[in-house]
Coordinates of C-alpha atoms and ligand atoms in Angstrom, one line a residue:
X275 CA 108.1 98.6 70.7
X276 CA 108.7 94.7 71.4
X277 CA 111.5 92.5 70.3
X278 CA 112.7 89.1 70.6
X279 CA 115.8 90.3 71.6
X280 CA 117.2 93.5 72.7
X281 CA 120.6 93.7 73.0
X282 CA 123.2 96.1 75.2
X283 CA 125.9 97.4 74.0
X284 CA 127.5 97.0 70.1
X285 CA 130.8 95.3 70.4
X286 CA 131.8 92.5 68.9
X287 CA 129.9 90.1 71.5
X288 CA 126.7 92.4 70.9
X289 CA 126.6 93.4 67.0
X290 CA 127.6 89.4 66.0
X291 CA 124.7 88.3 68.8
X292 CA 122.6 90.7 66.8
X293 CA 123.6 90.0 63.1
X294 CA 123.3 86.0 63.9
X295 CA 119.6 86.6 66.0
X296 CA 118.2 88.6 62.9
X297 CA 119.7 86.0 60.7
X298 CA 117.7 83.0 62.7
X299 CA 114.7 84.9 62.8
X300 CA 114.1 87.0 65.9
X301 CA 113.4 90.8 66.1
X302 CA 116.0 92.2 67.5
X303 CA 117.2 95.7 68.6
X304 CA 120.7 96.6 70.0
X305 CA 121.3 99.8 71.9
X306 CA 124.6 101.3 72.2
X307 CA 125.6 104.2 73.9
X308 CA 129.6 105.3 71.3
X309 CA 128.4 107.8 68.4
X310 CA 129.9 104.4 66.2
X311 CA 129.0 100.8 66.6
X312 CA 131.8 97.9 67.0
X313 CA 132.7 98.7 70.9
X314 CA 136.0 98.6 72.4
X315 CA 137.0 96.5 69.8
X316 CA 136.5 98.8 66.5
X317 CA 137.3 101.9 68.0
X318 CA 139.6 102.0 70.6
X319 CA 141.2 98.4 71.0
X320 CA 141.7 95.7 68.3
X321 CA 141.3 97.3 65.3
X322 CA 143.0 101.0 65.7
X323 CA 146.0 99.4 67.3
X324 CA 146.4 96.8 64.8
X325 CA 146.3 99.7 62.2
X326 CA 149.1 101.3 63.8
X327 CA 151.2 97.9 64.7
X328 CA 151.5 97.5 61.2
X329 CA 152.6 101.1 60.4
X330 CA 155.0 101.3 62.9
X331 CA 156.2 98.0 61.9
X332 CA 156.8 99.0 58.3
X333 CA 158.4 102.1 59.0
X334 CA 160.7 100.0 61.4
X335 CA 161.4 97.7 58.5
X336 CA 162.2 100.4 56.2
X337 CA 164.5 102.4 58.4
X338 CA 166.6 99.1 59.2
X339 CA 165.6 96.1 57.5
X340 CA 165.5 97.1 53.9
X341 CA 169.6 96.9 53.5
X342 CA 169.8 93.2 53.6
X343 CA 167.3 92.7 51.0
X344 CA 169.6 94.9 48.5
X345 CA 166.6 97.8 48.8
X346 CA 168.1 101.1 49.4
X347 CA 165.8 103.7 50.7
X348 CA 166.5 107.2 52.3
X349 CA 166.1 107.4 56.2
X350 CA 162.3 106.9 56.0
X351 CA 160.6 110.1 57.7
X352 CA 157.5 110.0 60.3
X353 CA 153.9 111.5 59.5
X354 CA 152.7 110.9 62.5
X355 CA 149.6 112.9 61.6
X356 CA 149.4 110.8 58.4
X357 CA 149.8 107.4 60.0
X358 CA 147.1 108.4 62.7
X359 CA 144.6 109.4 59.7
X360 CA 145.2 106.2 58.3
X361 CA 144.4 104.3 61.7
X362 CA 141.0 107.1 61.8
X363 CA 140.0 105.8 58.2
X364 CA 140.7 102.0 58.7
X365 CA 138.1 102.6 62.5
X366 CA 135.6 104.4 60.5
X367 CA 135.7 101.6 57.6
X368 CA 135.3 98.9 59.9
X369 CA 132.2 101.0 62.4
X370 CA 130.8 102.0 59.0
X371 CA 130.6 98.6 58.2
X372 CA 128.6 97.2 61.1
X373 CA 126.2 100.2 60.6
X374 CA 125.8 98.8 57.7
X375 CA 125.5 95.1 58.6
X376 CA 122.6 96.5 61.1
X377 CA 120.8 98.0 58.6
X378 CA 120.9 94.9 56.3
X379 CA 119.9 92.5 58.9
X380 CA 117.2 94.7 59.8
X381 CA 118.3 94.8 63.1
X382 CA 116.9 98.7 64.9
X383 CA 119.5 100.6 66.3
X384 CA 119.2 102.9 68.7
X385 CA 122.1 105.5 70.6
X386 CA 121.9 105.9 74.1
X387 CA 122.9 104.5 77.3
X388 CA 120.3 101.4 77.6
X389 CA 119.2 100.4 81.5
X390 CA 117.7 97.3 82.5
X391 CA 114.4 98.2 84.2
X392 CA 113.3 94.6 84.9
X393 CA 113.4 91.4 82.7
X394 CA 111.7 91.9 79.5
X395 CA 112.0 96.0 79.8
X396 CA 115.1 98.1 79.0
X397 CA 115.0 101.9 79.1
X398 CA 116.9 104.0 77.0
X399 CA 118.7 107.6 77.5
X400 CA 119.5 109.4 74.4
X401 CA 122.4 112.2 75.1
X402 CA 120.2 114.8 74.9
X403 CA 117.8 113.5 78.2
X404 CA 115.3 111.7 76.2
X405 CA 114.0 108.2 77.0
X406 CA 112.2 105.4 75.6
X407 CA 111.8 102.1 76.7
X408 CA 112.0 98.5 74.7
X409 CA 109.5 95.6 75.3
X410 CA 111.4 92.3 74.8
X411 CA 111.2 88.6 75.6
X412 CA 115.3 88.2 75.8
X413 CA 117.9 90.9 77.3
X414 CA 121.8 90.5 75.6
X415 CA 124.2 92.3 78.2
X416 CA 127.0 92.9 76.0
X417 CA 128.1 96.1 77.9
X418 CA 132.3 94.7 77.8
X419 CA 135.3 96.5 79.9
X420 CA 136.9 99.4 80.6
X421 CA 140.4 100.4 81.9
X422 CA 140.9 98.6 85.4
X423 CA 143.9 101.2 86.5
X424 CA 146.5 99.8 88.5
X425 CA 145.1 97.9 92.2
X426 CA 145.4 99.9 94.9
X427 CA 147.0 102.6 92.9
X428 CA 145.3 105.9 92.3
X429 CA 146.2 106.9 88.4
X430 CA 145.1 110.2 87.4
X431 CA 144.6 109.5 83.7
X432 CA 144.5 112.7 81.3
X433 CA 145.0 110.6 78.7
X434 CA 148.2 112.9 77.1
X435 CA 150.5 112.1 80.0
X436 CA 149.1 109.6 82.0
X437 CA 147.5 106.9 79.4
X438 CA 145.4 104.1 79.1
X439 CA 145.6 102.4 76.0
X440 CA 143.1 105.1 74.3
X441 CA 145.2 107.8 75.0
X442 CA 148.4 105.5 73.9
X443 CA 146.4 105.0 70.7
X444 CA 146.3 109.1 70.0
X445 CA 149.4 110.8 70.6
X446 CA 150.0 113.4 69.1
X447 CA 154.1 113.3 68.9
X448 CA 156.2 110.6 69.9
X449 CA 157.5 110.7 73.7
X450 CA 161.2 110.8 74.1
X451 CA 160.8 108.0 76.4
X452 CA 157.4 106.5 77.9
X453 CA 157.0 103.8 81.0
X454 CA 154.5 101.1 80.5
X455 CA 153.1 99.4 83.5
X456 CA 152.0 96.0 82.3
X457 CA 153.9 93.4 80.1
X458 CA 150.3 91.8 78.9
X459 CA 149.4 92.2 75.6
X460 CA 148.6 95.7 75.4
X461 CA 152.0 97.1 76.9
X462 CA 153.8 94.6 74.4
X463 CA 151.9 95.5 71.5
X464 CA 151.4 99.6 72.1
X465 CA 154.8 99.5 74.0
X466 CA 156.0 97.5 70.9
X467 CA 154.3 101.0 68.1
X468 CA 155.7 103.6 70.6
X469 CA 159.6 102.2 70.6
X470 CA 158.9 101.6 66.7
X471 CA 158.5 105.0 66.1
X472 CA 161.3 106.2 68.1
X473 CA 160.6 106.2 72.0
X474 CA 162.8 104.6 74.8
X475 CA 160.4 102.0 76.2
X476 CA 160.8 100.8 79.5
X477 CA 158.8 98.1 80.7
X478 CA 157.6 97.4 84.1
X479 CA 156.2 94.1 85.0
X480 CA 154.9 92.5 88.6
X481 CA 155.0 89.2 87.4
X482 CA 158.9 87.6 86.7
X483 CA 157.6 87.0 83.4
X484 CA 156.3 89.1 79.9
X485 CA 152.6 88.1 78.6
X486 CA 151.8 85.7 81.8
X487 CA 149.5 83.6 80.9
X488 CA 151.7 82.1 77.6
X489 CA 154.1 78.8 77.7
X490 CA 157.2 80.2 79.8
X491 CA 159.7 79.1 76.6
X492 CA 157.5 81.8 74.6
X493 CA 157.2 84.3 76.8
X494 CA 161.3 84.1 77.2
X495 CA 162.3 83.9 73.8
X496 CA 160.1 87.0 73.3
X497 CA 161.9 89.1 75.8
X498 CA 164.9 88.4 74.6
X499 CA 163.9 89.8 70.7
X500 CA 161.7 92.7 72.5
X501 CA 165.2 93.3 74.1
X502 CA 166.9 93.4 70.9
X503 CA 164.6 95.7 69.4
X504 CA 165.2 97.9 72.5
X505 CA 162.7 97.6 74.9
X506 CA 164.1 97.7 78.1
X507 CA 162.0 95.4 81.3
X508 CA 162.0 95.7 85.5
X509 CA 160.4 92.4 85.7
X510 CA 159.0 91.5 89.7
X511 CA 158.1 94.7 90.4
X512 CA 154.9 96.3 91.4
X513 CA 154.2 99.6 90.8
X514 CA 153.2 101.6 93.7
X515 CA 152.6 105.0 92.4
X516 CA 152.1 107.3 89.0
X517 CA 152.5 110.8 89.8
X518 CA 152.3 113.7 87.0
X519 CA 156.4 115.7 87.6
X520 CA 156.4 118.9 85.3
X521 CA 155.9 117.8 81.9
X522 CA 156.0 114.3 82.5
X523 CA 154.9 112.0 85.2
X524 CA 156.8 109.6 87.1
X525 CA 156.2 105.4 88.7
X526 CA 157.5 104.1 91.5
X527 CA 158.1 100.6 92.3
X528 CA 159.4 98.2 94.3
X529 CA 160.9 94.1 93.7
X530 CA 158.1 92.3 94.5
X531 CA 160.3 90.0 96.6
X532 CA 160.7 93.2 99.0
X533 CA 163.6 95.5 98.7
X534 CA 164.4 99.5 97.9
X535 CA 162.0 101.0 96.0
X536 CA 162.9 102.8 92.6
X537 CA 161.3 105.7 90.6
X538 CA 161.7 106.4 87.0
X539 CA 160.7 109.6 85.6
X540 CA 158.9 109.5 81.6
X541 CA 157.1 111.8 79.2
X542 CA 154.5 109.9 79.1
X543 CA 153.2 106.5 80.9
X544 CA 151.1 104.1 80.0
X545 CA 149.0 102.0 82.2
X546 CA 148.5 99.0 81.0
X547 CA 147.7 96.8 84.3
X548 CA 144.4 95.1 83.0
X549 CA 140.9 95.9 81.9
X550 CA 137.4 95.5 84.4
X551 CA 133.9 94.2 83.2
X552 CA 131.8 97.2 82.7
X553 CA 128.3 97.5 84.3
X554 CA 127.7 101.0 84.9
X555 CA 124.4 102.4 84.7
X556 CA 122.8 99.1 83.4
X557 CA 120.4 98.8 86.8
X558 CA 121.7 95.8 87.3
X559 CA 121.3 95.5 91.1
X560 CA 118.1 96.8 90.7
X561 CA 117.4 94.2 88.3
X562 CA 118.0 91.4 90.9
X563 CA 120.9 90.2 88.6
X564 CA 123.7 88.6 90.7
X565 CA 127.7 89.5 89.7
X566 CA 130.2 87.1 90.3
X567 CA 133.4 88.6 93.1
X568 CA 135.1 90.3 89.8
X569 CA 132.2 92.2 89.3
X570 CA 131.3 90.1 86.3
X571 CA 127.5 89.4 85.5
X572 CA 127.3 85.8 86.9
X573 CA 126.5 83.3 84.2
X574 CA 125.3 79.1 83.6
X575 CA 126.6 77.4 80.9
X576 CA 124.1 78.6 78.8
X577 CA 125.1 82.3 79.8
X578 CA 121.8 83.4 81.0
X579 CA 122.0 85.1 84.7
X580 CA 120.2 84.2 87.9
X581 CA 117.3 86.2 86.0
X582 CA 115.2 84.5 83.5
X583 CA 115.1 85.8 80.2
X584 CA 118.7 87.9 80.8
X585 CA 121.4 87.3 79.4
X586 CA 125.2 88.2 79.4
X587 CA 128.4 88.2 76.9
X588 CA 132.0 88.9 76.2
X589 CA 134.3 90.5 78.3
X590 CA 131.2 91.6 81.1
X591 CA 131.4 87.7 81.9
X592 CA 134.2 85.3 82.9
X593 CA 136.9 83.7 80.2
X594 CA 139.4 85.8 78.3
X595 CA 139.1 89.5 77.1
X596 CA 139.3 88.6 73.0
X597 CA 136.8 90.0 70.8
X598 CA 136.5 86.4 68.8
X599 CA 135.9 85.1 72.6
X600 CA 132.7 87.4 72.6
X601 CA 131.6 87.0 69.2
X602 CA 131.7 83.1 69.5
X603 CA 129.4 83.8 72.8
X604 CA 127.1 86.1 70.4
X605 CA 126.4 83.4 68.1
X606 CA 126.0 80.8 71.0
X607 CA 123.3 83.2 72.8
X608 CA 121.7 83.8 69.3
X609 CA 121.2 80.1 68.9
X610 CA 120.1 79.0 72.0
X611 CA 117.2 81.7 71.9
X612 CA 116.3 80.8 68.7
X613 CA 116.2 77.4 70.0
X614 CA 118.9 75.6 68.8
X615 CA 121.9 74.4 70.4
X616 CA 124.5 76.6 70.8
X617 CA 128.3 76.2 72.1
X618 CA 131.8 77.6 72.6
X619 CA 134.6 75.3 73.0
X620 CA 136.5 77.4 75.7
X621 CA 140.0 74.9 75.2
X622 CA 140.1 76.0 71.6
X623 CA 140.6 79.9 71.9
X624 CA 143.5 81.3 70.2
X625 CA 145.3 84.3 71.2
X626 CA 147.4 86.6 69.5
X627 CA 150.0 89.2 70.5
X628 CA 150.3 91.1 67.2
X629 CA 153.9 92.3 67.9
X630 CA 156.6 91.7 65.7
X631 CA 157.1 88.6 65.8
X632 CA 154.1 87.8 66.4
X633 CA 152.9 85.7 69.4
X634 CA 150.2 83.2 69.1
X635 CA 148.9 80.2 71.4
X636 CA 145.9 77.8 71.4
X637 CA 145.1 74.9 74.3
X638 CA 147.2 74.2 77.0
X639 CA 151.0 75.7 77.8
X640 CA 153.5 73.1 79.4
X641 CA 153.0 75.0 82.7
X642 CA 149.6 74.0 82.7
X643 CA 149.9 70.6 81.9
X644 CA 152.6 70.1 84.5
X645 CA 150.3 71.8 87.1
X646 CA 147.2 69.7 85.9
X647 CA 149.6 66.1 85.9
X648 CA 149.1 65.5 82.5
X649 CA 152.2 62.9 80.8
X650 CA 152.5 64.8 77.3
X651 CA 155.2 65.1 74.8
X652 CA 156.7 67.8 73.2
X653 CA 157.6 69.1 69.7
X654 CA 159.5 71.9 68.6
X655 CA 160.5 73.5 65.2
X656 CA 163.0 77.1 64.6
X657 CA 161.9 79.4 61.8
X658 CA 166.0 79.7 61.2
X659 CA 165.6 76.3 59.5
X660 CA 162.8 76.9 57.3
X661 CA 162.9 78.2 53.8
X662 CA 160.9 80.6 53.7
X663 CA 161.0 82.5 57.0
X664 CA 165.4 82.9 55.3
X665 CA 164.0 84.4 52.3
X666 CA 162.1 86.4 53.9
X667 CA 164.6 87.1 56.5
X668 CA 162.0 86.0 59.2
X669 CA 164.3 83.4 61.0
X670 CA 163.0 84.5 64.5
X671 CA 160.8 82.6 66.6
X672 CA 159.8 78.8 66.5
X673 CA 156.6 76.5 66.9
X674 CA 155.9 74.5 69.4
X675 CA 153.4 71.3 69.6
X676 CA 152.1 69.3 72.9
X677 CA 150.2 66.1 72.7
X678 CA 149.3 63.7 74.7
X679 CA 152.1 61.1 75.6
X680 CA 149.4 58.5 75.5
X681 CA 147.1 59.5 72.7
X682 CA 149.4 61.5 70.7
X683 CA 146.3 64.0 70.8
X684 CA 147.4 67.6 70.5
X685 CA 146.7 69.7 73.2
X686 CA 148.3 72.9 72.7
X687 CA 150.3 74.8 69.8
X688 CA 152.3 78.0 70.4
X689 CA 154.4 80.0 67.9
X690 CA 156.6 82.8 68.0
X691 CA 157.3 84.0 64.4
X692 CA 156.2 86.4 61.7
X693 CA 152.6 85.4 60.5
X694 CA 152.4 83.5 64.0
X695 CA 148.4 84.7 64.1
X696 CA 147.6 83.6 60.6
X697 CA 149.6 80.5 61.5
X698 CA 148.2 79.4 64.3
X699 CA 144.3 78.3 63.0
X700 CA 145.7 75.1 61.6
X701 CA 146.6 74.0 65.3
X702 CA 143.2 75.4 66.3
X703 CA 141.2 73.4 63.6
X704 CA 143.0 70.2 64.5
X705 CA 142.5 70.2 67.9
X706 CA 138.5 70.9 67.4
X707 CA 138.3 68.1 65.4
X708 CA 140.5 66.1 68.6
X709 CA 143.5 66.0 65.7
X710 CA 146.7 63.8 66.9
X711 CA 150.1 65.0 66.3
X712 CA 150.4 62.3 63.7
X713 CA 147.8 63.9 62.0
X714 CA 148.9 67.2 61.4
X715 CA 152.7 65.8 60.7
X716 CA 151.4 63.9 57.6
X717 CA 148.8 66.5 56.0
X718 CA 151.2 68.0 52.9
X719 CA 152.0 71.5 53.7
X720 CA 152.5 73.9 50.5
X721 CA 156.5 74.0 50.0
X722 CA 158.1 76.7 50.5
X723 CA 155.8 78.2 53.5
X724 CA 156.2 79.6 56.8
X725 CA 153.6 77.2 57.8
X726 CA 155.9 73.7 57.0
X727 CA 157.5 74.8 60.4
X728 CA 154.1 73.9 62.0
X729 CA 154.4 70.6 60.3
X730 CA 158.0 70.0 61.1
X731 CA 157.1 70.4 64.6
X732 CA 154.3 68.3 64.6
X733 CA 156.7 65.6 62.7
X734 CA 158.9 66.2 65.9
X735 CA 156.6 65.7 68.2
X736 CA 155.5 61.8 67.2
X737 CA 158.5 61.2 65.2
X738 CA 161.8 63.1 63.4
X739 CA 161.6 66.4 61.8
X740 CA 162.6 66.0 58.6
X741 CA 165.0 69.3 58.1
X742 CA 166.4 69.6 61.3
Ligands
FAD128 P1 133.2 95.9 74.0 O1 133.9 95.8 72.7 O2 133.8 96.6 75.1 O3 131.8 96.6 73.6 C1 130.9 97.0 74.6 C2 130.0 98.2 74.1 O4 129.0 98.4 75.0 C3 130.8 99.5 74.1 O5 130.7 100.1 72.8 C4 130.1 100.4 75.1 O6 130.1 101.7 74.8 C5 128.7 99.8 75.2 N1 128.0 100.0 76.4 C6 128.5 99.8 77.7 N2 127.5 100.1 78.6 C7 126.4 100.4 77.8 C8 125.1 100.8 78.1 N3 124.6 100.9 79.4 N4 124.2 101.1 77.1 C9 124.6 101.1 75.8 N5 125.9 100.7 75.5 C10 126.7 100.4 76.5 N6 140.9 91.5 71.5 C11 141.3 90.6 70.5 O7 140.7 89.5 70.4 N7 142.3 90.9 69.6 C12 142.9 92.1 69.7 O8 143.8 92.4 68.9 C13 142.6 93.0 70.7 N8 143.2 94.2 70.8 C14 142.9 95.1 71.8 C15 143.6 96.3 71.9 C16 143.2 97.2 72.9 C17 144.0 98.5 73.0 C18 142.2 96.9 73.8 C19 141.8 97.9 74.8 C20 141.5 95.7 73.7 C21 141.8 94.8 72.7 N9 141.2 93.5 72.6 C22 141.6 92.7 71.6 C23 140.1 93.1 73.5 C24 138.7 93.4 72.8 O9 138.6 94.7 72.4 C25 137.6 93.0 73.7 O10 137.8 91.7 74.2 C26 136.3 93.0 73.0 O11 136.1 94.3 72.5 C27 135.1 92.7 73.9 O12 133.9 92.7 73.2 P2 132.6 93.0 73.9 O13 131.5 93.0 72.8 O14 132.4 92.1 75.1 O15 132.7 94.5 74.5
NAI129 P1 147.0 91.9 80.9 O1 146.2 91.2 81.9 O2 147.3 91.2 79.6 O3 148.3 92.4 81.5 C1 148.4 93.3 82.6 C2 149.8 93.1 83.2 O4 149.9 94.1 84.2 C3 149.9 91.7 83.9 O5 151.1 91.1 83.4 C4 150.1 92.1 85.4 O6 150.9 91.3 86.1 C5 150.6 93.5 85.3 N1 150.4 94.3 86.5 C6 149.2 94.4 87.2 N2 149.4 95.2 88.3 C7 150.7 95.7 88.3 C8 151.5 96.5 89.2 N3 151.0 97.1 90.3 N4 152.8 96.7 88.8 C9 153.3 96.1 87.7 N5 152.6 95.3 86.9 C10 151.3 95.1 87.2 O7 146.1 93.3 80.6 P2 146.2 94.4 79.5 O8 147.5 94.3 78.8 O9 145.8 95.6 80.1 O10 145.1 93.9 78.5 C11 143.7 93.8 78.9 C12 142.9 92.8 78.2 O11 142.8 93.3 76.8 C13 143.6 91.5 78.1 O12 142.8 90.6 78.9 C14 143.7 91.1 76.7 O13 143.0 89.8 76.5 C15 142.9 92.1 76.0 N6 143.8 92.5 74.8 C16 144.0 91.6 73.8 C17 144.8 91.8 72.8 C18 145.0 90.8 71.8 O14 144.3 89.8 71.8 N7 146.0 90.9 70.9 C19 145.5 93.1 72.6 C20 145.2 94.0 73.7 C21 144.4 93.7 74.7

């Protein structure tokens, strides 16, 4: 058989490089080794958890945050069963779907673990032993991550005791209370549906900090609610050792800035310290292919490797872990084999923490822009003023806005606020098009809506808010 394109693995960096390549033209195959298409992504990471981020998050809302509204309801009762059946059915909609999308785009699919023989040649193993081997012009590496564990730790997952996020995402009753190591985005949000549902939730974190990477006024106004809804967080300390104890398991750790060490005891612990590029099995070495000190597949700017004709995508090569990260570089690829020019704008990636509220960010924090000697200016806007976010009794959370001091150009937007991740696109848009401040502030903004806080803050950032 011989393709234009083969690609490895049917995330959402492989399946969108697919869908686009068949779409521009070129014969393509993808080869993926899950029962189910859509990776990480559809069946153990983005989608599942986001099912079951919003079902905790109603059942939250109707055990304590009916009252106010004048709604009385009974103490809601948990199906956890149920509510896991539900996140089952919205995974098999979503891997149904790119089945389906494969079929339409006449894209061949094939199961089984796919190797890279040589460029041009990829051999596939079927689960039962059986192998084939593809004839192709282009190789997609789209082969993603797995769990990284914890550095220098040895954590003997079981996946009902000690978790990684896949076991976190199945179990089967709510733990009394459950460690997390790792206040990134997966301890926050599956920290965040475990403490919903009922579970003391204690958080511990190496860095001083929650969700590192985001603006430092963010990241501390979201402790603080995380707080209030209970979770409890031993920041600067780093977690020396996960041990299974009877039932449960226990973690030890100790300050980072040196001191006693502590252990806590748990039913259940999640590990949540990170995720690796996953290159297993693909032959790579033999391959000649070169990986960068990560272990990612080394890429130019047109992500092709040190080998021609071999290429790499998504969370197997350097940038952020976000599926719209990988599917942006699927398009890209598809383009540029099909000739055409293709791009990511890596200073316009959003990211979202789909907690409640919600935390989303696009372009540079203030951290950065201090570190990188940039003059800038800064404008900020509390949902407690705004319409909307009262009747809805959302009033948590704010927006912030940084331009440049000389340009007014906007540089970064970050929100903390219910809706924060639908929210955030308007910032993201603007800044593509190179959008000032100004800009944004004098665009009308549908009255009453969450989004007029974006606005406001945008009018605070050249000028006055106007309702504050
Ligand atoms: P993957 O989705 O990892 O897909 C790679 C595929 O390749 C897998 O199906 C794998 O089986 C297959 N494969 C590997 N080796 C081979 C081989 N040799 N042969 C054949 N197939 C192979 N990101 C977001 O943007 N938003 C979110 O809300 C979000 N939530 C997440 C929640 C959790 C719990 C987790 C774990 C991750 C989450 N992520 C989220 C991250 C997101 O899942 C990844 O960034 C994204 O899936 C990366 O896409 P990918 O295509 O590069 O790789
Ligand atoms: P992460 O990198 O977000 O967070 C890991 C945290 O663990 C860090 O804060 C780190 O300081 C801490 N840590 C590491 N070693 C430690 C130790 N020994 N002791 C204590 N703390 C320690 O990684 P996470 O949460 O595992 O997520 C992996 C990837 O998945 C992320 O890159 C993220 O982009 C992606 N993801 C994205 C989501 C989204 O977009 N909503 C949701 C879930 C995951």
């Amino acid at each position: 058989m011989s393709y234009d394109v083969v690609v490895i693995g049917a995330g959402p960096g492989g399946y969108v490089c697919a869908i686009k390549a068949a779409q521009l033209g070129l014969k393509t195959a993808i080869v993926e080794k899950r029962a189910t298409l859509g990776g990480t992504c559809l069946n153990v990471g983005c989608i599942p958890s986001k099912a079951l981020l919003h079902a905790s998050e109603v059942y939250a809302e109707a055990s304590h945050g009916f009252d106010a509204l004048g709604v009385t309801v009974g103490k809601p009762k948990l199906d956890l069963g149920k509510m896991m059946a539900h996140k089952q059915s919205v995974i098999d909609a979503n891997t149904g779907g790119v089945a389906f999308l494969m079929k339409k785009n006449r894209i061949d699919s094939f199961t089984g673990s796919g190797k890279v023989l040589a460029a041009g040649k990829v051999e596939i193993t079927a689960a039962d032993g059986a192998k084939q081997v593809l004839e192709t012009k282009n190789i997609v590496i789209a082969t993603g991550s797995d769990v990284a564990g914890i550095p220098g730790v040895d954590v003997a997952f079981d996946e009902k005791v000690i978790v990684s996020s896949t076991g976190a995402l199945a179990l089967e009753k709510v733990p009394a209370n459950m460690i997390v190591v790792g206040a990134g985005v997966i301890g926050s949000e599956l920290g965040s549906v475990w403490s919903r549902l009922g579970a003391k939730v204690t958080i511990v974190e190496f860095l001083d900090k929650v969700l590192g990477p985001m603006d430092g006024e963010v990241s501390k106004q979201f402790q603080k609610l995380m707080e209030k809804q209970g979770v409890t967080y031993k920041l600067g300390a780093k977690v020396t050792g996960v041990k299974k104890s009877g039932k449960g398991a226990t973690v030890t750790f100790e300050p980072v800035k040196g001191g006693k060490a502590e252990t806590l005891a748990a039913d259940v612990v999640l590990v949540a310290a990170g995720r690796r590029p996953y290159t297993e099995g693909l032959g790579l070495a033999e391959a000649g292919v070169v990986l960068d000190k990560q272990g990612r597949v080394e890429i130019n700017d047109h992500w092709q490797s040190n080998v021609a004709g071999i290429y790499a995508i998504g969370d197997v090569v350097k940038g952020p872990m976000l599926a719209h990260k990988a599917e942006d570089e699927g398009v890209a690829v598809a383009e540029i084999l099909a000739g055409q020019a293709g791009h990511v704008n890596f200073d316009v990636i959003p990211g979202v923490v789909y907690t409640q509220p919600e935390v989303a960010s696009v372009g540079k924090t203030e951290e950065e822009l201090k570190a990188a000697g940039i003059e800038y200016k800064v404008g900020k806007f509390g949902f407690n003023a705004n319409g909307r976010a009262r009747a809805m009794l959302h009033t948590d959370g704010f927006v912030k806005i940084l331009a440049c001091a000389r340009t007014d150009r906007v540089l970064g937007g970050h929100i903390l606020g219910f809706g924060a991740g639908e929210m955030i696109h308007e910032i993201a848009v603007l800044m593509e098009f190179g959008g000032s401040s100004e800009d944004l502030g004098r665009t009308c903004h549908a009255h009453p809506t969450m989004s007029e806080a974006v606005r406001e803050a945008a009018l605070a950032t050249f000028a006055k808010p106007l309702h504050m």
